[in-house]
Coordinates of N, CA, C and O in Angstrom, one line a residue:
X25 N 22.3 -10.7 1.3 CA 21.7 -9.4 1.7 C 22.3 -9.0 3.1 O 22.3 -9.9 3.9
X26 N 22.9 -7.6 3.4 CA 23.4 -7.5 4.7 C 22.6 -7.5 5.7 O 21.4 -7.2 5.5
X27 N 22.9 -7.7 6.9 CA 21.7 -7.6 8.0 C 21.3 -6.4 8.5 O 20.5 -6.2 9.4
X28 N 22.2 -4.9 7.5 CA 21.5 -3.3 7.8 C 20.2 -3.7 6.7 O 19.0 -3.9 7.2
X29 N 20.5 -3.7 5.2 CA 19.3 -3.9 4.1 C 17.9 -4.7 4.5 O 16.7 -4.4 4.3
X30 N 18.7 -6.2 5.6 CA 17.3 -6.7 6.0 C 16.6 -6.2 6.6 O 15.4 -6.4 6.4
X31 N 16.9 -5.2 7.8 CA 16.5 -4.8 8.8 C 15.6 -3.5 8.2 O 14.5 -3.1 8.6
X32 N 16.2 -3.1 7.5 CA 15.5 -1.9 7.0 C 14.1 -2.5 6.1 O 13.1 -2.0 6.6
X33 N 13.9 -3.3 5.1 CA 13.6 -4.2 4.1 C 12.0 -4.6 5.4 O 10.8 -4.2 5.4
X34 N 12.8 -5.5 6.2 CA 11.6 -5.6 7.5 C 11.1 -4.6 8.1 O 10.0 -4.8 8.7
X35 N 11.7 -3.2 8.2 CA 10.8 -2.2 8.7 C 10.1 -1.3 7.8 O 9.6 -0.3 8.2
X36 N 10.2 -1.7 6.5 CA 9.5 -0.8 5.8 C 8.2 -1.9 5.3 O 7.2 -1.3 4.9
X37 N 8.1 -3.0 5.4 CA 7.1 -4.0 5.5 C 6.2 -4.1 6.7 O 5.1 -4.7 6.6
X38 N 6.8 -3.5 7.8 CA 5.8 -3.8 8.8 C 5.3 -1.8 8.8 O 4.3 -1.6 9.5
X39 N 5.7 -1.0 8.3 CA 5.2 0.3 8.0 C 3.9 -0.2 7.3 O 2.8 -0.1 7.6
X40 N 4.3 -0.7 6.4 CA 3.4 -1.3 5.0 C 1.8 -1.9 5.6 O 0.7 -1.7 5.3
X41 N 2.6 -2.5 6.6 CA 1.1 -3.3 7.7 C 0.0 -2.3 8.3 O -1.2 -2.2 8.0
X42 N 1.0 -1.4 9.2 CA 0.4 -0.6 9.9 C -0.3 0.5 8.8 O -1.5 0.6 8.7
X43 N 0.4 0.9 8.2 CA -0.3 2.1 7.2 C -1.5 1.4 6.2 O -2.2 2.2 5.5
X44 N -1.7 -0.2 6.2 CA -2.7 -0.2 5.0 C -4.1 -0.7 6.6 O -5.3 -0.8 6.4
X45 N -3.9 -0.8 7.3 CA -4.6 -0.8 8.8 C -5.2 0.2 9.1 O -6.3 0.3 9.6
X46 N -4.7 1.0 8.9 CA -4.9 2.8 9.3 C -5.2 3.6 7.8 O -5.6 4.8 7.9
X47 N -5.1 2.9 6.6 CA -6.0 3.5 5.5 C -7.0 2.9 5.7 O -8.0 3.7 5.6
X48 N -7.2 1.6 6.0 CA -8.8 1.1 6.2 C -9.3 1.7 7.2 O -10.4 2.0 7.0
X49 N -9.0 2.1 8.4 CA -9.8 2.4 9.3 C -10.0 3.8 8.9 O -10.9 4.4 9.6
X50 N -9.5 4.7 7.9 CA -9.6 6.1 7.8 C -11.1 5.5 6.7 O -12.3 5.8 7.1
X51 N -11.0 4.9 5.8 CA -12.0 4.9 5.1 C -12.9 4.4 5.6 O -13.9 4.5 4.8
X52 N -13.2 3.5 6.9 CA -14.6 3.3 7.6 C -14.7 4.1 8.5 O -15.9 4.4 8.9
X53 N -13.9 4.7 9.1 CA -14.5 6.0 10.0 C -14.5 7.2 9.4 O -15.5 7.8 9.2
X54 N -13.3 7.7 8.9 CA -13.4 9.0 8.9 C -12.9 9.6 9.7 O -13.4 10.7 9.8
X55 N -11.9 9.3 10.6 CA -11.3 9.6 12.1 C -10.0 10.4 11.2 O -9.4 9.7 10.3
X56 N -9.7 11.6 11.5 CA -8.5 12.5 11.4 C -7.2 11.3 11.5 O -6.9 10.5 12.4
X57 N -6.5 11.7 10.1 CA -5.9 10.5 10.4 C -4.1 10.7 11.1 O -3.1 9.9 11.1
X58 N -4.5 12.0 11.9 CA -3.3 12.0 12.9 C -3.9 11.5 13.9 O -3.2 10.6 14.3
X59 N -5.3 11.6 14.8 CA -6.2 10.7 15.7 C -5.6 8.9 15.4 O -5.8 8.0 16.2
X60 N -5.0 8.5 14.1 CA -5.5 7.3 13.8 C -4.0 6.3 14.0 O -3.7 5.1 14.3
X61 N -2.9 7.9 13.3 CA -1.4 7.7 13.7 C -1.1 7.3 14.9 O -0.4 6.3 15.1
X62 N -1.6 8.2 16.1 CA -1.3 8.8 17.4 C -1.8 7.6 18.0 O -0.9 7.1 18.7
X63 N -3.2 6.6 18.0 CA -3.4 6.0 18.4 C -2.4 4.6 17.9 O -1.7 4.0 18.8
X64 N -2.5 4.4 16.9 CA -1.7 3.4 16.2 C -0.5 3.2 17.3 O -0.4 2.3 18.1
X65 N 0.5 4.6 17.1 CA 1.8 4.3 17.7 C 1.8 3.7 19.3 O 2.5 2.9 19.8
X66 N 0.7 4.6 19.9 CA 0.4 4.2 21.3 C 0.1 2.6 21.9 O 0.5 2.1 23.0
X67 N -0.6 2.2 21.0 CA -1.2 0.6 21.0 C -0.2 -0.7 20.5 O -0.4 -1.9 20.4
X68 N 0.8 -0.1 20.3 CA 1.6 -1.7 19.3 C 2.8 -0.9 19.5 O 2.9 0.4 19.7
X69 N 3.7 -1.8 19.4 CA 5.2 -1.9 19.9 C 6.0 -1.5 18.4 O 6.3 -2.5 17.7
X70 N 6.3 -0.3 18.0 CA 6.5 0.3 16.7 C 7.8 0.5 16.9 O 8.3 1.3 16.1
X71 N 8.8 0.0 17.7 CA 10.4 0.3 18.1 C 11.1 -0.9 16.2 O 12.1 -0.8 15.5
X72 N 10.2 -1.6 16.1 CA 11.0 -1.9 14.7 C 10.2 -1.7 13.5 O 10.1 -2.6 12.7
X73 N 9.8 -0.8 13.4 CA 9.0 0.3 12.2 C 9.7 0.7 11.6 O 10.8 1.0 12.2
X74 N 9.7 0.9 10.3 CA 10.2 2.1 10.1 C 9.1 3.6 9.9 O 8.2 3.8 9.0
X75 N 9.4 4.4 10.7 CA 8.4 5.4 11.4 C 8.0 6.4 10.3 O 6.9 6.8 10.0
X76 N 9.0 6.9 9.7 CA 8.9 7.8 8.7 C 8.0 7.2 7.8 O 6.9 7.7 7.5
X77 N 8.4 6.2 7.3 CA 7.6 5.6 6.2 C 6.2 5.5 6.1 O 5.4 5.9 5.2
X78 N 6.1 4.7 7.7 CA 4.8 4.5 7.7 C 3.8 5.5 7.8 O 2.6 5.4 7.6
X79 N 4.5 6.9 8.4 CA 3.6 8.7 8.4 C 3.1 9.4 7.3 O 2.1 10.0 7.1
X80 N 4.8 8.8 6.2 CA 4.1 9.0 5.2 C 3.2 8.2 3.8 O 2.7 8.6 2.8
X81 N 3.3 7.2 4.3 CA 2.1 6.2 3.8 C 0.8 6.5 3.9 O 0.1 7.0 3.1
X82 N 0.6 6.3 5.1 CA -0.8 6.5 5.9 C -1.0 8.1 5.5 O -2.1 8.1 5.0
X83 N -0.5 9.3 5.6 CA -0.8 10.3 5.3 C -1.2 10.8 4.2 O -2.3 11.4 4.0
X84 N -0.2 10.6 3.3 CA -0.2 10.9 1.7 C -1.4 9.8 1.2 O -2.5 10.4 1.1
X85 N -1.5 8.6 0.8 CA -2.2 8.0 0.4 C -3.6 8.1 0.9 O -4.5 7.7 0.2
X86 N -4.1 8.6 2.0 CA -5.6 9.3 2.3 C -5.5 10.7 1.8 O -6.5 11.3 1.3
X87 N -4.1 11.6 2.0 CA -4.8 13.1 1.3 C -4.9 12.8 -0.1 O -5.8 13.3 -0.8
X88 N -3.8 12.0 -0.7 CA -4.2 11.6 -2.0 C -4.8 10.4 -2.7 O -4.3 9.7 -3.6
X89 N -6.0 10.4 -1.9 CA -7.0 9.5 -2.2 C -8.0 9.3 -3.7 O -8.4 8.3 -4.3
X90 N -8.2 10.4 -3.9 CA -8.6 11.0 -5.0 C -7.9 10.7 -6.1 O -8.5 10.1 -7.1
X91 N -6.5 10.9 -6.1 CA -5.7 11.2 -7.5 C -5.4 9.7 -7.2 O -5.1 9.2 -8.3
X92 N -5.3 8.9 -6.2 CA -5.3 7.7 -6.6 C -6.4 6.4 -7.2 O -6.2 5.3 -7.8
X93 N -7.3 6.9 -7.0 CA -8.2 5.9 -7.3 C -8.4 6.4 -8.8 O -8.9 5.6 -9.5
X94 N -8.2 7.8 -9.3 CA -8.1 8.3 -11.0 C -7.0 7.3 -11.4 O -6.9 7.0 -12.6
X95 N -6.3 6.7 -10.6 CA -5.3 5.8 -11.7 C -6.0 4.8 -11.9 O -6.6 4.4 -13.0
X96 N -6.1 4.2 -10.1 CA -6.6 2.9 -10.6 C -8.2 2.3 -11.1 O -8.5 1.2 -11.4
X97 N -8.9 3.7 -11.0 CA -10.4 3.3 -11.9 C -9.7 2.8 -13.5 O -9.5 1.6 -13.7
X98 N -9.4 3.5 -14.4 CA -9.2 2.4 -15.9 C -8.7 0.8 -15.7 O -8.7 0.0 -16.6
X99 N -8.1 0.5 -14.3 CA -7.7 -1.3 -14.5 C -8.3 -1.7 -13.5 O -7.8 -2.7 -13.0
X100 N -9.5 -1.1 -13.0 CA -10.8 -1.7 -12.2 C -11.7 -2.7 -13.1 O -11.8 -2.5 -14.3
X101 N -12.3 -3.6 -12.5 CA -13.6 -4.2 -13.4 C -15.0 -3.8 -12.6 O -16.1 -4.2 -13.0
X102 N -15.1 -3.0 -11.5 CA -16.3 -2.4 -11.2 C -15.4 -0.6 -10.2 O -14.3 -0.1 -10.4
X103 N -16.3 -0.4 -9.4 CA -16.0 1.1 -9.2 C -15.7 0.6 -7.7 O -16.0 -0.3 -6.9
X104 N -14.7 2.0 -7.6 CA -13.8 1.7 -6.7 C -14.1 1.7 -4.9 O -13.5 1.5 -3.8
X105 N -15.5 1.9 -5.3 CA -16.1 2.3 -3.7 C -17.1 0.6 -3.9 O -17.6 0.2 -2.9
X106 N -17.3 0.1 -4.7 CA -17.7 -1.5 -4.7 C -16.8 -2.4 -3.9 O -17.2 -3.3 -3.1
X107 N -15.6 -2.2 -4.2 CA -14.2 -3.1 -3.7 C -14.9 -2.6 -2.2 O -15.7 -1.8 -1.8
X108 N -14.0 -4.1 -1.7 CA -13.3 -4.0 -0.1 C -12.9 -3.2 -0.2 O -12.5 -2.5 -1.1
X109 N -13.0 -3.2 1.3 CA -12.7 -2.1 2.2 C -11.1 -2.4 2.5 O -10.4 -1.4 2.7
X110 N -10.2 -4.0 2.7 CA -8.9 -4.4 2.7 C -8.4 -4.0 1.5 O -7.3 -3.6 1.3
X111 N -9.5 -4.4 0.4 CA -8.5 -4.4 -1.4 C -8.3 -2.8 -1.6 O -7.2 -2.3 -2.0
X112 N -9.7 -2.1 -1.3 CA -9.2 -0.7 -1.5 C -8.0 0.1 -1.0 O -7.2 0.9 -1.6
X113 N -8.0 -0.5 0.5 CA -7.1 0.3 1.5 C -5.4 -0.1 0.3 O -4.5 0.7 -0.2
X114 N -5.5 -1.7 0.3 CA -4.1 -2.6 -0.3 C -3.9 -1.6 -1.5 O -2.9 -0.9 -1.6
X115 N -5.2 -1.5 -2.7 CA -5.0 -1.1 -3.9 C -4.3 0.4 -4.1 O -3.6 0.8 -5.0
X116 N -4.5 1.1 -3.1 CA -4.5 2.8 -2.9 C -3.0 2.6 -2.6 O -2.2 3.0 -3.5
X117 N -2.5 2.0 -1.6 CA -1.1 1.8 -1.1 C -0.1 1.5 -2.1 O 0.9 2.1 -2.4
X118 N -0.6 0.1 -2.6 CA 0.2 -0.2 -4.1 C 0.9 0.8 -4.9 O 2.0 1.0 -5.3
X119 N -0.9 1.7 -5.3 CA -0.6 2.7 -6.2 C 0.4 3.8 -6.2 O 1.2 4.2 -7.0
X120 N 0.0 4.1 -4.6 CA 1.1 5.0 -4.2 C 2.5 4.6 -4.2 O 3.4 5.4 -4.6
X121 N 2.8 3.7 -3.8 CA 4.4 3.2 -4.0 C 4.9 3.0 -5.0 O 6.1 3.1 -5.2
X122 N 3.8 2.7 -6.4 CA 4.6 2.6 -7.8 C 4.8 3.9 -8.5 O 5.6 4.2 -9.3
X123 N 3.7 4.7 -7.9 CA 3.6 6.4 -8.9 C 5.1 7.0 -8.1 O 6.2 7.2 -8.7
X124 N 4.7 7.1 -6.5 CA 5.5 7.7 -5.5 C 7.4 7.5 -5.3 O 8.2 8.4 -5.0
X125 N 7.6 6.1 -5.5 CA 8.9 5.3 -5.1 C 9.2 4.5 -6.2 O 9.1 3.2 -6.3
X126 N 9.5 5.3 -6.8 CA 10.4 4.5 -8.1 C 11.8 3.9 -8.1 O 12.5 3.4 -9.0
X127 N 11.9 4.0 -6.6 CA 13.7 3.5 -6.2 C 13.0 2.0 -6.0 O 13.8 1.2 -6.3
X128 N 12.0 1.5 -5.7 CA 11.7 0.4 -5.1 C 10.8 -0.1 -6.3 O 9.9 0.4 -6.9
X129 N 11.6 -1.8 -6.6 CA 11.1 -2.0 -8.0 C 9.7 -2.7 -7.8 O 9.3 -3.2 -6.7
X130 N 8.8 -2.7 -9.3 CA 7.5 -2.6 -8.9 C 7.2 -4.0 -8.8 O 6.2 -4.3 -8.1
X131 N 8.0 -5.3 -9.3 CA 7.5 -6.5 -8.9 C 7.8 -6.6 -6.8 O 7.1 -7.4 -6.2
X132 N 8.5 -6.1 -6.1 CA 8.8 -5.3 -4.9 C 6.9 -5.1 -4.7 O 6.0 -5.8 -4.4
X133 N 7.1 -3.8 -4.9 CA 5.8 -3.0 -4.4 C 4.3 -4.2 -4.8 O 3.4 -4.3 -4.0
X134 N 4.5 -5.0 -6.1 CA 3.4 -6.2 -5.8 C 3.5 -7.0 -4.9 O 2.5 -7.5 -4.4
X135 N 4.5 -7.4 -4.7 CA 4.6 -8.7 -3.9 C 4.5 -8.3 -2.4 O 4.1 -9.2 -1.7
X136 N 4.8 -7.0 -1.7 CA 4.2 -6.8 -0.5 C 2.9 -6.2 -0.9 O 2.2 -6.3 0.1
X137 N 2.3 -5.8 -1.7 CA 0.6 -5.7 -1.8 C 0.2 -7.1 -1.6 O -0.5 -7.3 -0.6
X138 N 0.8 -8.1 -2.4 CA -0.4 -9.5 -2.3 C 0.3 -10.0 -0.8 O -0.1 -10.9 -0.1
X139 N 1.3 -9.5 -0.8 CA 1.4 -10.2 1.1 C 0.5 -9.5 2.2 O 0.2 -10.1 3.2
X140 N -0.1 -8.2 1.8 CA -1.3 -7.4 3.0 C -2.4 -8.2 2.6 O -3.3 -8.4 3.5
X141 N -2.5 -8.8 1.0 CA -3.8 -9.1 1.0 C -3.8 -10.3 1.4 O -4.9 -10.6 1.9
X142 N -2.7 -11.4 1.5 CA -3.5 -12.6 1.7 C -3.4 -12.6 3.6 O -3.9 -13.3 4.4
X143 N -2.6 -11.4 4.0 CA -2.7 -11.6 5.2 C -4.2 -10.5 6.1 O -4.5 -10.4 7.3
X144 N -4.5 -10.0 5.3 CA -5.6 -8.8 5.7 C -7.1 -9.4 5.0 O -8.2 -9.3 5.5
X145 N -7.0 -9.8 3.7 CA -7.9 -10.1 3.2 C -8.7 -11.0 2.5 O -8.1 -12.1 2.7
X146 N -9.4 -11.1 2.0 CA -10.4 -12.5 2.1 C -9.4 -13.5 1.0 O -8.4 -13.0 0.5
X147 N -9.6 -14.8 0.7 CA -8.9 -15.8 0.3 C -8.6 -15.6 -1.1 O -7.4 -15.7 -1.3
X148 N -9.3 -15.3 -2.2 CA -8.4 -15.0 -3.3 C -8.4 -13.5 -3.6 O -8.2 -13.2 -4.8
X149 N -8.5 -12.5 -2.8 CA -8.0 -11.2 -2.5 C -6.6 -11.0 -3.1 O -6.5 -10.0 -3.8
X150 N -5.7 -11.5 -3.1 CA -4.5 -11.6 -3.3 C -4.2 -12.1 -4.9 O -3.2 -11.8 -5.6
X151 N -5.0 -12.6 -5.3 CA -4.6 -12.7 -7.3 C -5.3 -11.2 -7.5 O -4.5 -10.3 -7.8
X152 N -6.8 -10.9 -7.4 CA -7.5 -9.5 -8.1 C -6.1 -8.2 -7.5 O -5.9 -7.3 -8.2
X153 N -5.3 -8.5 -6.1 CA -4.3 -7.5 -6.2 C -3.4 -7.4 -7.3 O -3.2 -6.5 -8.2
X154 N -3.0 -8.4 -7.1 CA -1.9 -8.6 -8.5 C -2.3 -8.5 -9.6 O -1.4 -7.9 -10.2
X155 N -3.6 -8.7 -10.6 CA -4.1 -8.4 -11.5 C -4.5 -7.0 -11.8 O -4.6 -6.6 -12.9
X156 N -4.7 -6.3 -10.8 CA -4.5 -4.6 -10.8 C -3.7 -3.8 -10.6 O -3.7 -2.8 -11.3
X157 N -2.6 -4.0 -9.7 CA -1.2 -3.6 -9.9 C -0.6 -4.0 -11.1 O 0.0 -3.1 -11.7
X158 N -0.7 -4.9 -11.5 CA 0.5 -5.3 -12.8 C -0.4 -4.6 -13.7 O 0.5 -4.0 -14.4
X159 N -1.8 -4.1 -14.4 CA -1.9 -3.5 -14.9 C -1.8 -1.9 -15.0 O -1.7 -1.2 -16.0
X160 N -1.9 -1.6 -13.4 CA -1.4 0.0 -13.4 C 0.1 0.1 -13.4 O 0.5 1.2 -13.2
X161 N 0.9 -1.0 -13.5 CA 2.6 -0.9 -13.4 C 2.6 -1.1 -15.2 O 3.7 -0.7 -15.6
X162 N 1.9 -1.3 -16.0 CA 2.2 -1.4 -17.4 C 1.8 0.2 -17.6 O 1.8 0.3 -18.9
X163 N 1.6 1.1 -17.2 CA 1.4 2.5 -17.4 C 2.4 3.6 -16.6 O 3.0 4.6 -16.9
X164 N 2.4 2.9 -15.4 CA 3.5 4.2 -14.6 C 5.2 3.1 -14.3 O 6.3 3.4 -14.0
X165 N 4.7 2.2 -14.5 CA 6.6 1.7 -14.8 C 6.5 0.8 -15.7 O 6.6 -0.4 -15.6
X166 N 6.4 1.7 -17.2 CA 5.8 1.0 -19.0 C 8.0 0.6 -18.9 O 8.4 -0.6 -19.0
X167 N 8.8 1.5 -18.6 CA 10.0 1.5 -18.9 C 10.5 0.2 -17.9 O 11.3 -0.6 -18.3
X168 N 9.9 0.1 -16.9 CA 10.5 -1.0 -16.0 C 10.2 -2.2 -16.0 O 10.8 -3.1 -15.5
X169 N 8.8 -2.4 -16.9 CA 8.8 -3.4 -17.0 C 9.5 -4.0 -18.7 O 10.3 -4.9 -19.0
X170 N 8.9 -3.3 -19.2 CA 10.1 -3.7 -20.5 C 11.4 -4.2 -20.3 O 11.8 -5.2 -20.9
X171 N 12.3 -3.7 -19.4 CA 13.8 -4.1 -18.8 C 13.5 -5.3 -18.6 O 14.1 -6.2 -19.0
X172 N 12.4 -5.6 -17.8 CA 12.3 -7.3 -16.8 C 12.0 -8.1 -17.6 O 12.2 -9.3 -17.1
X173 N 11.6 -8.0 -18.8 CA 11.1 -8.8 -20.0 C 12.8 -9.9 -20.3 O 12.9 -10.7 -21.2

């Protein structure tokens, strides 16, 4: 892998950090989540971010909060405001990158979900991620995973 791809690869992972931080904190406060941006950037050293990414992570996945949790309610085993407050924030993020970025393949998009969860969330947080992503990836990437077979 070249050292432009890693570099990029690592700033779209630590976007990944910051934006599932700043979904959780939107969903226990409720704080405007440009208040939540603005603060973010100000507080932590974001010079190897990748910045776009993470604006539009954190942005899109709280305005479309709604249309995300309609996915992932059918491969829930209880309702989506029961979950953590980390799994929800993880689960919503997930969702978004498999519906949203189809350039980025979905065993990709799980394997940085279960890296937020085992590093954000409680100790076997990290399999119920993977157990719910791979079921919402058998419906919105049915064609991609067939290929991986």
């Amino acid at each position: 892998m070249s050292q432009t791809l890693q570099a990029t690869y690592a700033a779209k992972r630590k976007a990944r950090r910051f934006a599932v931080q700043g979904i959780y904190e939107w969903q226990m406060s409720h704080n405007p989540v440009h208040q939540i941006e603005a603060r973010t950037r100000a507080e932590n050293a974001m010079h190897k971010v990748d910045l776009s990414y993470y604006h539009e992570l954190l942005t899109q996945v709280v305005e479309n909060h709604e249309a995300l949790d309609a996915l992932l309610m059918p491969v829930l085993d209880r309702e989506i405001e029961a979950l953590d407050g980390v799994e929800r924030a993880t689960l919503r993020l997930g969702a978004y990158e498999l519906k949203e970025h189809l350039e980025i393949p979905y065993r990709v998009v799980l394997d940085e979900a279960i890296e937020l969860a085992k590093h954000f969330g409680g100790a076997d947080s990290h399999k119920y991620i993977n157990g719910v992503l791979d079921r919402l990836a058998q419906s919105l990437r049915e064609a991609e995973k067939q290929q991986a077979k």
